[in-house]
PDB file of C-alpha atoms in Angstrom:
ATOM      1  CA  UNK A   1     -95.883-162.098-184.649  1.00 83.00           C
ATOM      2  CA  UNK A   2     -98.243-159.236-183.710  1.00 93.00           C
ATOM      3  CA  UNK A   3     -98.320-156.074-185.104  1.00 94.00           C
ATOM      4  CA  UNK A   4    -100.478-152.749-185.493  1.00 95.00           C
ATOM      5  CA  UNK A   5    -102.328-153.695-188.604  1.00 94.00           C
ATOM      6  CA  UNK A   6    -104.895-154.915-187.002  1.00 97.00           C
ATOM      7  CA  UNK A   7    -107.391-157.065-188.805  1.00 97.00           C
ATOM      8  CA  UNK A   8    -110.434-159.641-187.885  1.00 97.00           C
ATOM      9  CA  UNK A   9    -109.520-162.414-185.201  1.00 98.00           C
ATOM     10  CA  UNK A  10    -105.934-160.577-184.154  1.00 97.00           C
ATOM     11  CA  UNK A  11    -105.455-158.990-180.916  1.00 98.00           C
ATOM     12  CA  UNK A  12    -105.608-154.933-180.850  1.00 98.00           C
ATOM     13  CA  UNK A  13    -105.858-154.133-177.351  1.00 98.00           C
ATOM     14  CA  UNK A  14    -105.159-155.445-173.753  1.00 98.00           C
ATOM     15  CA  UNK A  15    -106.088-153.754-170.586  1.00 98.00           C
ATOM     16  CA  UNK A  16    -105.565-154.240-166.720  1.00 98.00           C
ATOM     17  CA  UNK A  17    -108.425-154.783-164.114  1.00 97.00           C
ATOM     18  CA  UNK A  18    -107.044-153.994-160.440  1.00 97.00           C
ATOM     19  CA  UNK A  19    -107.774-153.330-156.813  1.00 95.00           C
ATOM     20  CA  UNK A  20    -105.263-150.723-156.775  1.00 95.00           C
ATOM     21  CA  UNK A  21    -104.374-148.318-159.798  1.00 95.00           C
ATOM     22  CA  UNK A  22    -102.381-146.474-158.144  1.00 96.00           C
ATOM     23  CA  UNK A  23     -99.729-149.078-156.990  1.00 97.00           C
ATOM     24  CA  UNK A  24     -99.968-150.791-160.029  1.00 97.00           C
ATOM     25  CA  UNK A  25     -99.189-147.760-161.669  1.00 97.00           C
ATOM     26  CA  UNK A  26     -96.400-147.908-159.623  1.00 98.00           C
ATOM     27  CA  UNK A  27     -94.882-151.526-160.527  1.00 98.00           C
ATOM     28  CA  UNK A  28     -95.691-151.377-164.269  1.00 98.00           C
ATOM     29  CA  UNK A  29     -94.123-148.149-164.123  1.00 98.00           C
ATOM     30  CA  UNK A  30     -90.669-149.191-162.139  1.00 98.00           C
ATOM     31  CA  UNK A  31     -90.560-152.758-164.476  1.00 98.00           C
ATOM     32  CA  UNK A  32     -91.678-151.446-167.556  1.00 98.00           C
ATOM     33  CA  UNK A  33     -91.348-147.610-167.821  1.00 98.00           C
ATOM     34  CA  UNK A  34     -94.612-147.259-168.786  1.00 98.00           C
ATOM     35  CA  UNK A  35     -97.129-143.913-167.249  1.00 98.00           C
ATOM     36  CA  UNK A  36    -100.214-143.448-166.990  1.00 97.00           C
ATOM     37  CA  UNK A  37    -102.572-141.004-169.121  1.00 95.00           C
ATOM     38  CA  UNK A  38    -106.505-141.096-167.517  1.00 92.00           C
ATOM     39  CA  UNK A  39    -109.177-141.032-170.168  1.00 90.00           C
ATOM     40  CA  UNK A  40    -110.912-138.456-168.434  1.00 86.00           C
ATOM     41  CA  UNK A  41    -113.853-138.550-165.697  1.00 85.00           C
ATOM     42  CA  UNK A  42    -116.076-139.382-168.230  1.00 87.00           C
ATOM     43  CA  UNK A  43    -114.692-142.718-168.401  1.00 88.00           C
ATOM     44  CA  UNK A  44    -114.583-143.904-165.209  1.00 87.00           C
ATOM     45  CA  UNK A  45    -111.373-144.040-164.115  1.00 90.00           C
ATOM     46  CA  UNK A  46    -110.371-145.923-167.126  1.00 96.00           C
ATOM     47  CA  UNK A  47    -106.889-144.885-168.479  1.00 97.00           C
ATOM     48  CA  UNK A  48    -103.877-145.627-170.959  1.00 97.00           C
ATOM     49  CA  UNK A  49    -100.642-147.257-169.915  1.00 98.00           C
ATOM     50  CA  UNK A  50     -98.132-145.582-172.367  1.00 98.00           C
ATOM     51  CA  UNK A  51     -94.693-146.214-173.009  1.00 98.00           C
ATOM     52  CA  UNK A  52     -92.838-143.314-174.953  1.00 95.00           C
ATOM     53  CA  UNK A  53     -96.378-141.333-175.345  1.00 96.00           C
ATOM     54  CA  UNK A  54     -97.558-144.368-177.398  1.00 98.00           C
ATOM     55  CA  UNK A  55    -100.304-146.621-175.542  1.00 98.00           C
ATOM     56  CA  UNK A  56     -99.604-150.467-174.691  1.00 98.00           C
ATOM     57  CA  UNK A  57    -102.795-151.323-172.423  1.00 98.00           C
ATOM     58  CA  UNK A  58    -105.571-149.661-170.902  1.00 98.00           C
ATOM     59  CA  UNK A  59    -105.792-150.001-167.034  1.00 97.00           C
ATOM     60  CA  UNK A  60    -108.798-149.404-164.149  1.00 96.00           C
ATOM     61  CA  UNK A  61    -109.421-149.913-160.908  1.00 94.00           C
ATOM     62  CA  UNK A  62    -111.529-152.393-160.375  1.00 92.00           C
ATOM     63  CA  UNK A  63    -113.430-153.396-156.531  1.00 87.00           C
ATOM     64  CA  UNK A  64    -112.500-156.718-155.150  1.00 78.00           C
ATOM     65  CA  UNK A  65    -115.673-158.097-155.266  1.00 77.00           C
ATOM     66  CA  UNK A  66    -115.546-157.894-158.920  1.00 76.00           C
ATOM     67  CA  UNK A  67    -112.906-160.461-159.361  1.00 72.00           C
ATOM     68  CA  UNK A  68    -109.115-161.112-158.902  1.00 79.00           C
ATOM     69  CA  UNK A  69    -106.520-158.189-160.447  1.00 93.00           C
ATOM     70  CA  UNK A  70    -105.830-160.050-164.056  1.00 96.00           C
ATOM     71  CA  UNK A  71    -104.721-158.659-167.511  1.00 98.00           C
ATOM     72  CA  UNK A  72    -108.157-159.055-170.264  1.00 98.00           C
ATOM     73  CA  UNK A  73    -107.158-159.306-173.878  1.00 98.00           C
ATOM     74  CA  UNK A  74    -109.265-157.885-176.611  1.00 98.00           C
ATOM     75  CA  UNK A  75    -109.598-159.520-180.050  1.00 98.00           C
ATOM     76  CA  UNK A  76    -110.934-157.419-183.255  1.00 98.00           C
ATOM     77  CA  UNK A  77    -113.918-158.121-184.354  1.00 98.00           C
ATOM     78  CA  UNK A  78    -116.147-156.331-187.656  1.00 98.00           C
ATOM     79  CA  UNK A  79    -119.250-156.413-185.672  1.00 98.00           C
ATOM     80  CA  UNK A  80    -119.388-156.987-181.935  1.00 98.00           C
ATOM     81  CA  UNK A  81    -123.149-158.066-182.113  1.00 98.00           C
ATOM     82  CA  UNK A  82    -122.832-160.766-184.260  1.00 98.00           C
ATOM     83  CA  UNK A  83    -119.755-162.142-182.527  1.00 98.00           C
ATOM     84  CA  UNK A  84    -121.023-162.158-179.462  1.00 98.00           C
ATOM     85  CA  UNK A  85    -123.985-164.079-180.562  1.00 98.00           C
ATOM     86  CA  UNK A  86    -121.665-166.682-182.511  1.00 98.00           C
ATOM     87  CA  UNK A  87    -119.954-166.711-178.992  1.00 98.00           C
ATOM     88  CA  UNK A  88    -123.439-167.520-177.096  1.00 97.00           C
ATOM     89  CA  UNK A  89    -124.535-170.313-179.812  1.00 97.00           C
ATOM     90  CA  UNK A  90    -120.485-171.686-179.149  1.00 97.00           C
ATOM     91  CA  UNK A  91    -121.113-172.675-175.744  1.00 97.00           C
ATOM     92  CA  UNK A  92    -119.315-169.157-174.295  1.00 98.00           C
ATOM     93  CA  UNK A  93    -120.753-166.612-172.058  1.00 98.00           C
ATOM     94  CA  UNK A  94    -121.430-162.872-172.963  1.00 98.00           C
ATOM     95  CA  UNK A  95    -120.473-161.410-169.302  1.00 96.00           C
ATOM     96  CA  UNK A  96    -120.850-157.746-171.053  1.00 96.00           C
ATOM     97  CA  UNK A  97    -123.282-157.133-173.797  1.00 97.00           C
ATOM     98  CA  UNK A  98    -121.536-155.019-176.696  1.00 98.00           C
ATOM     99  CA  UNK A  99    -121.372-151.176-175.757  1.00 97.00           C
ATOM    100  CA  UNK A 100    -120.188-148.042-177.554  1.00 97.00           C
ATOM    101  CA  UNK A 101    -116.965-146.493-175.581  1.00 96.00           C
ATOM    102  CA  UNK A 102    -117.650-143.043-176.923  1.00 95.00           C
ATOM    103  CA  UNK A 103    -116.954-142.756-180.439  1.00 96.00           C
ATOM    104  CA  UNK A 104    -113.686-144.743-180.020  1.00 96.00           C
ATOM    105  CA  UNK A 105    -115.193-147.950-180.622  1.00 97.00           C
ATOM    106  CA  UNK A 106    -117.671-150.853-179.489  1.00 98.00           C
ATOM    107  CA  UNK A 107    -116.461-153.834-177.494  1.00 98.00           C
ATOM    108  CA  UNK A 108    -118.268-156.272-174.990  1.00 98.00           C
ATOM    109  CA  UNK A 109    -116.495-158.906-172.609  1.00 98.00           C
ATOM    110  CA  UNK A 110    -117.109-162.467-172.843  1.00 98.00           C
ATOM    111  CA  UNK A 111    -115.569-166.077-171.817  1.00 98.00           C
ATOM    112  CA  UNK A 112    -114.944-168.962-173.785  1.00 98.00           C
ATOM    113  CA  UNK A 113    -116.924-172.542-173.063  1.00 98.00           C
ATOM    114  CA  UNK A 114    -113.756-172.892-170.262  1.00 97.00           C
ATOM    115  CA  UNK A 115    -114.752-169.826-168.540  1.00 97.00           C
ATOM    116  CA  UNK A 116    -111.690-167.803-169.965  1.00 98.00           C
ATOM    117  CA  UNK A 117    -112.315-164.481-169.870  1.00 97.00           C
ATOM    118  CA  UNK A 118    -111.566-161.976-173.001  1.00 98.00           C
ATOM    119  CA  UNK A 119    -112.812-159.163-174.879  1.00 98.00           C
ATOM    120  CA  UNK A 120    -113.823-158.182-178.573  1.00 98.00           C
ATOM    121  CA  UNK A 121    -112.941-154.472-180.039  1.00 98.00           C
ATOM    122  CA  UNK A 122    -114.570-153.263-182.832  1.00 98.00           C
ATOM    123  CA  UNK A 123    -112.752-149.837-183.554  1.00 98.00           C
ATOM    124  CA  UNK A 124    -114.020-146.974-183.761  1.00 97.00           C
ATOM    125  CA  UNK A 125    -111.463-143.432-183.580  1.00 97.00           C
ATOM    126  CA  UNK A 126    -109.214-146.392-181.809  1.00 97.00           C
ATOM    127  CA  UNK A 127    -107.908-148.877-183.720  1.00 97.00           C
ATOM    128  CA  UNK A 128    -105.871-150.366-181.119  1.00 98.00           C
ATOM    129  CA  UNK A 129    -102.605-150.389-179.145  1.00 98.00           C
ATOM    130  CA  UNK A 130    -100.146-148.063-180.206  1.00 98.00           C
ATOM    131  CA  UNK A 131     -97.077-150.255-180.195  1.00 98.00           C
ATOM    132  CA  UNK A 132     -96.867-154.115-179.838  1.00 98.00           C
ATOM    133  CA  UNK A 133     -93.374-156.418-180.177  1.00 97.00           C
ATOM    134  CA  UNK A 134     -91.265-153.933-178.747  1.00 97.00           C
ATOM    135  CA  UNK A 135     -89.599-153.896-175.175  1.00 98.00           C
ATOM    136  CA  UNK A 136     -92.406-152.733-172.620  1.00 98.00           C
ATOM    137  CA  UNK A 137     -94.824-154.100-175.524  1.00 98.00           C
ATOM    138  CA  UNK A 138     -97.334-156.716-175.320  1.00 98.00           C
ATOM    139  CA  UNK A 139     -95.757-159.710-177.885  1.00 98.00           C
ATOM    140  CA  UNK A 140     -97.518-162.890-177.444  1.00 98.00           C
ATOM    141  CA  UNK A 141     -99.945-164.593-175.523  1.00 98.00           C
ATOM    142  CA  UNK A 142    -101.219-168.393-174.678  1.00 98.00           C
ATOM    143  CA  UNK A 143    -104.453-169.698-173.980  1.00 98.00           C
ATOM    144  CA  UNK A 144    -103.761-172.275-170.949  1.00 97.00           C
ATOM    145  CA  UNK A 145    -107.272-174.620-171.603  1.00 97.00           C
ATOM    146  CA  UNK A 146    -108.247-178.435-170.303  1.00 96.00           C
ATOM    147  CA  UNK A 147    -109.300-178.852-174.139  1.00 96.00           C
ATOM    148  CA  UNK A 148    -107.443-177.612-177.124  1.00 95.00           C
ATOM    149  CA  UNK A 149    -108.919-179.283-179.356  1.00 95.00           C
ATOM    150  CA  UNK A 150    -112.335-177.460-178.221  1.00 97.00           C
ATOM    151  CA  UNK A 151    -111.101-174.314-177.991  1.00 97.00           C
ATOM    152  CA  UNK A 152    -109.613-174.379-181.215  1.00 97.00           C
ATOM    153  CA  UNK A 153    -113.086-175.188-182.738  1.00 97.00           C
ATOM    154  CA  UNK A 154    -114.476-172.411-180.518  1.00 98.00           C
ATOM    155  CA  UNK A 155    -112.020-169.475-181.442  1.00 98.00           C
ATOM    156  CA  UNK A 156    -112.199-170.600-185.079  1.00 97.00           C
ATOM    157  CA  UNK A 157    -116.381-170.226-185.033  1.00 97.00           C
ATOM    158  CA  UNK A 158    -116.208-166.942-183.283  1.00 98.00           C
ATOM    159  CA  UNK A 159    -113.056-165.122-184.601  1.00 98.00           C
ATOM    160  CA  UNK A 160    -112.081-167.278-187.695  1.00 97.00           C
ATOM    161  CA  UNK A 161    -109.118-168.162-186.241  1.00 97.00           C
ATOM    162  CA  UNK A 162    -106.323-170.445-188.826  1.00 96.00           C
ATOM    163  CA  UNK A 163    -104.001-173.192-186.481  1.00 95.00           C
ATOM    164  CA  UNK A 164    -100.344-174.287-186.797  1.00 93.00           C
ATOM    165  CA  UNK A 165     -98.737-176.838-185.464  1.00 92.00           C
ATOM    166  CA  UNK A 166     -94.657-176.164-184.606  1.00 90.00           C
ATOM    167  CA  UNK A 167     -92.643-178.974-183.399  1.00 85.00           C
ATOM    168  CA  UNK A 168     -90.566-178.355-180.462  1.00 82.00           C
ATOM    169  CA  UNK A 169     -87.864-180.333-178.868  1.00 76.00           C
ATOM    170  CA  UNK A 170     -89.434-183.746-177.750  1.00 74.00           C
ATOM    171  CA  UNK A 171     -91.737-184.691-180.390  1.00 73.00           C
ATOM    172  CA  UNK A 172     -94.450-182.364-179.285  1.00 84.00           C
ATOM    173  CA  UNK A 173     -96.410-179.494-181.438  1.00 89.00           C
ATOM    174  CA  UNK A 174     -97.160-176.129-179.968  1.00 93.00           C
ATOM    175  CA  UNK A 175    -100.321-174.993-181.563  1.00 95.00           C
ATOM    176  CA  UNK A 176    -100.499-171.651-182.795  1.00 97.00           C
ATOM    177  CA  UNK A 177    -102.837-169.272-183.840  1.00 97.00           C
ATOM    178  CA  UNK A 178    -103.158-166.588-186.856  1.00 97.00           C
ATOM    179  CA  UNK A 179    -105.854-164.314-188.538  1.00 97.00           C
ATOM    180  CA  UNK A 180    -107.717-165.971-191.161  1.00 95.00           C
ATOM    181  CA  UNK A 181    -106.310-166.009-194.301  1.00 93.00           C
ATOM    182  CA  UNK A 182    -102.767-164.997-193.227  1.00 93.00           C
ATOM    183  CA  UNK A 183    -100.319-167.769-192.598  1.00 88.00           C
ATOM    184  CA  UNK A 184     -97.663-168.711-189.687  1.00 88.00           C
ATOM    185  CA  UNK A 185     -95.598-165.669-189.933  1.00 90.00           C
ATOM    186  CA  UNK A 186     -98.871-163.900-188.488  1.00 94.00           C
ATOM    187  CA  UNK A 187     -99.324-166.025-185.559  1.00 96.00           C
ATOM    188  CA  UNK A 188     -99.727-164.290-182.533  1.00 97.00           C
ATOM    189  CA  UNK A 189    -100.240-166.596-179.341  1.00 98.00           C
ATOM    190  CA  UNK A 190    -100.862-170.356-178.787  1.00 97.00           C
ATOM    191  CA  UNK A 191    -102.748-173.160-176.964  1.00 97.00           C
ATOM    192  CA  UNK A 192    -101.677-175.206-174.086  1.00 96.00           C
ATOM    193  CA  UNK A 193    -103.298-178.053-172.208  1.00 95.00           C
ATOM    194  CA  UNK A 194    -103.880-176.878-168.964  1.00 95.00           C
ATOM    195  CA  UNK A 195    -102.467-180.101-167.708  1.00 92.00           C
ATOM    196  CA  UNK A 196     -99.180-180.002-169.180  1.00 90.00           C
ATOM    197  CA  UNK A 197     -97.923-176.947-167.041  1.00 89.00           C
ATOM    198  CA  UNK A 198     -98.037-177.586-163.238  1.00 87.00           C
ATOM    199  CA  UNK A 199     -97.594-173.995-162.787  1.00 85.00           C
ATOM    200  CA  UNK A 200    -100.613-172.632-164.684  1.00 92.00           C
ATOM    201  CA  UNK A 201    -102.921-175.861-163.660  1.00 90.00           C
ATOM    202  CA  UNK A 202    -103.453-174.809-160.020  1.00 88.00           C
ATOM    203  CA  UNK A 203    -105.210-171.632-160.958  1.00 89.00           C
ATOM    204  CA  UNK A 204    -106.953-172.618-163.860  1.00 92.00           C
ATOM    205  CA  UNK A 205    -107.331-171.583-167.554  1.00 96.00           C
ATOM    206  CA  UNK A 206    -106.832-168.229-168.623  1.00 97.00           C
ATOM    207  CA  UNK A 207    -104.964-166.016-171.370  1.00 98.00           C
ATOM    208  CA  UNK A 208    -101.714-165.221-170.496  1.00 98.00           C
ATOM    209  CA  UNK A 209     -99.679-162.022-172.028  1.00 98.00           C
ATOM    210  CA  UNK A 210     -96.386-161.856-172.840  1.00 98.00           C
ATOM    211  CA  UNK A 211     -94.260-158.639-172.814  1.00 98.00           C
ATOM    212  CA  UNK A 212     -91.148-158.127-174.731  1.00 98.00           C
ATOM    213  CA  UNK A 213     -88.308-156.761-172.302  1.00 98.00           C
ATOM    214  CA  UNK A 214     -84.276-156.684-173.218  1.00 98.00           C
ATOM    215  CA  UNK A 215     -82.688-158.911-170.007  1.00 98.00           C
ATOM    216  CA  UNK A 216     -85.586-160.829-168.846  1.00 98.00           C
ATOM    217  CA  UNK A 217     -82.870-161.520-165.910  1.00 98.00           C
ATOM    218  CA  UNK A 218     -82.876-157.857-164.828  1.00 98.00           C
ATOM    219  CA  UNK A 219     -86.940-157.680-165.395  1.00 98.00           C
ATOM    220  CA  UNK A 220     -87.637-160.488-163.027  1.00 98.00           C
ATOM    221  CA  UNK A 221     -85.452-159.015-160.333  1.00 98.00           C
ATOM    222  CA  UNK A 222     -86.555-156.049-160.999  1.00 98.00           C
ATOM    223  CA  UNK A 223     -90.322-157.571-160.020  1.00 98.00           C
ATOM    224  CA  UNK A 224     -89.454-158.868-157.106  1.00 98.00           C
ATOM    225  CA  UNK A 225     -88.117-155.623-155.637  1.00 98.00           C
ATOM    226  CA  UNK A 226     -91.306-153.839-156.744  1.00 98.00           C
ATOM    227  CA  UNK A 227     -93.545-156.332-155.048  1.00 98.00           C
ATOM    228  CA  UNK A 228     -93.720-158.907-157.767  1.00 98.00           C
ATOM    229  CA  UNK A 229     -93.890-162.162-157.590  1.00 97.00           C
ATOM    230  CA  UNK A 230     -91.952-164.893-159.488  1.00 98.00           C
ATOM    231  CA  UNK A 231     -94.316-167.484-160.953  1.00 97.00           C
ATOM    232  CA  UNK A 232     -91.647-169.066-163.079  1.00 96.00           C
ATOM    233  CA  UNK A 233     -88.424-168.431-163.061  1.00 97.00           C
ATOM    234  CA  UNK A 234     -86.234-167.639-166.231  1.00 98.00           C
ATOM    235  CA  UNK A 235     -85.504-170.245-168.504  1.00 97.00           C
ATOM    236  CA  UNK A 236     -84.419-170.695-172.263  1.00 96.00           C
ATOM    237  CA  UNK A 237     -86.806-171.974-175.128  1.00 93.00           C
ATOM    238  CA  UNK A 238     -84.489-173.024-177.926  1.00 89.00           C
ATOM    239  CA  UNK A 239     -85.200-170.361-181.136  1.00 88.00           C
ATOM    240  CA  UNK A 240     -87.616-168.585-179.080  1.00 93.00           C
ATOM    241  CA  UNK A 241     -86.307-166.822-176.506  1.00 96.00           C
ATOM    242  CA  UNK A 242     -85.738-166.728-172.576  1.00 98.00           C
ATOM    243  CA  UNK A 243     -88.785-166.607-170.751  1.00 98.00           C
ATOM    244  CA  UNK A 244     -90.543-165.829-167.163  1.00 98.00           C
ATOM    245  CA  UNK A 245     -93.523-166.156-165.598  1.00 97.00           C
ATOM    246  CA  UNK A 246     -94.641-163.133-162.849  1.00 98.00           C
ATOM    247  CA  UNK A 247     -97.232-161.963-160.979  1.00 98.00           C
ATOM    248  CA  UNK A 248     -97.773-157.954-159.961  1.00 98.00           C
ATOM    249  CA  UNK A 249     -98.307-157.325-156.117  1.00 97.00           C
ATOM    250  CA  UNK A 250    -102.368-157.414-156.961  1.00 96.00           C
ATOM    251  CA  UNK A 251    -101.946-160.782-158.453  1.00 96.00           C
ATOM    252  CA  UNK A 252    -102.399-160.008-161.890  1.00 97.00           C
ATOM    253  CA  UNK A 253    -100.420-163.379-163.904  1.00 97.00           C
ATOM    254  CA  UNK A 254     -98.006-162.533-166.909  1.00 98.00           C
ATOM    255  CA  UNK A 255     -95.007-164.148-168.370  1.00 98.00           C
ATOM    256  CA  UNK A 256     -92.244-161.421-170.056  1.00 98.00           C
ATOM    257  CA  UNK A 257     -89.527-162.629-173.028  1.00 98.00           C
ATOM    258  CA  UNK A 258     -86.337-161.864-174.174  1.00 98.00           C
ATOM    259  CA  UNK A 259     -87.088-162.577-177.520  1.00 96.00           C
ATOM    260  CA  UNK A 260     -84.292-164.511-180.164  1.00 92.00           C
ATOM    261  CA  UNK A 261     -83.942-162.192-182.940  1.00 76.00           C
ATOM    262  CA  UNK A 262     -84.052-163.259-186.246  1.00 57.00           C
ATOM    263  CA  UNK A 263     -80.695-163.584-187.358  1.00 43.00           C
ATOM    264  CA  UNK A 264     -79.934-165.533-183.809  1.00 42.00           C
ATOM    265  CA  UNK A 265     -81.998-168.289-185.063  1.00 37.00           C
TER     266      UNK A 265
END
């Protein structure tokens, strides 16, 4: 599961890239209660999606001719040099090379041999999101890849990244993945051949977020009233939860939960 103590390899931040802030600030807003706090003009625009004064992603406006509206997540990393250079000898790309944000921290964006796009944060003053798990709160995430087998022996090389396989109904494993040197009760996202969802093959590999929400139901309509669009429509996972996949009106892609508790299982 994630959670706030961040260490090497684990996700500590996500952020949202978009043609329009202001409408997105809008739909996030109306489906997940969250506002928006700028950073200041000093950062360009940049600002922090919060949800109860705690922050849950970072958000900017970003032109069209920069790319597509879509969610980036950011992995921790010790040093942000070195990793991007282990990314560079891994077959990736370094799209960003490493920068200071202020005193808050040092991050660069890169992409995996696939052309997946995500970022590294080495913290600074921030150490991350706020609040993850919760309802409104980024919970999981999947890597949809042609190979998983190579980007398992990519992540590993660049973040350190430990696997586990879960069966599911069928016969099949879901691989998951966790920090290095924690175990299966740390995972925090898995890996899916691109080929094996129809919905997700079309427009090609990418890491997809999940948010926690408490009637995933209710959260989809709620989308499509605010613009959304349905990429997926709700359907159970045994012992995991009921799921969705969505779209905002920009065309950023993520799925939201309705997690199984514990004790449901």
């Amino acid at each position: 599961m994630l959670t706030t103590r961040y260490v090497t390899g684990s996700p500590n931040w996500i952020d949202l890239g978009t043609p329009d802030l202001e409408g997105a600030r809008a739909f996030y807003g109306g489906l997940f209660g969250w506002t928006f706090q700028s950073a200041g003009p000093e950062a360009g625009g940049y600002g922090m999606f919060q949800l109860n004064d705690k922050t849950v992603a970072g958000g900017m406006a970003v032109p069209p001719e920069q790319g597509g509206s879509a969610f980036t997540v950011y992995f921790q990393s010790p040093d942000a040099d070195a990793t991007a250079e282990r990314v560079r000898t891994g077959g990736g790309t370094v799209e960003f090379d490493p920068m200071d944000v202020f005193d808050l921290g040092r991050m660069a964006l890169l992409a995996d041999p696939a052309g997946v796009a995500f970022g590294i944060w080495q913290p600074g003053t921030n150490k991350g999101l706020d609040v993850v798990d919760e309802p409104g709160a980024l919970c999981w995430m999947e890597l949809y890849t042609p190979d998983t087998g190579s980007a398992l022996g990519f992540y590993r090389s660049v973040l350190g990244w430990e696997e586990y396989g879960v069966p599911i109904p069928g016969g099949d494993t879901y691989t998951t993945v966790n920090p290095a040197g924690t175990g299966p009760d740390d995972m925090f996202g898995g890996l899916v051949p691109l080929e094996a969802d129809p919905v997700e093959a079309a427009d090609g590999p990418y890491w997809l977020p999940y948010f926690e929400v408490t009637d995933t139901n209710a959260t989809v309509a709620r989308a499509e009233e605010l613009g959304g669009t349905v990429r997926l429509a709700p359907i159970d996972l045994e012992d995991v939860g009921r799921i969705a996949k969505l779209a905002d009106p920009y065309g950023a892609r993520f799925a939201v939960i309705k997690s199984v508790a514990p004790q449901e299982k």
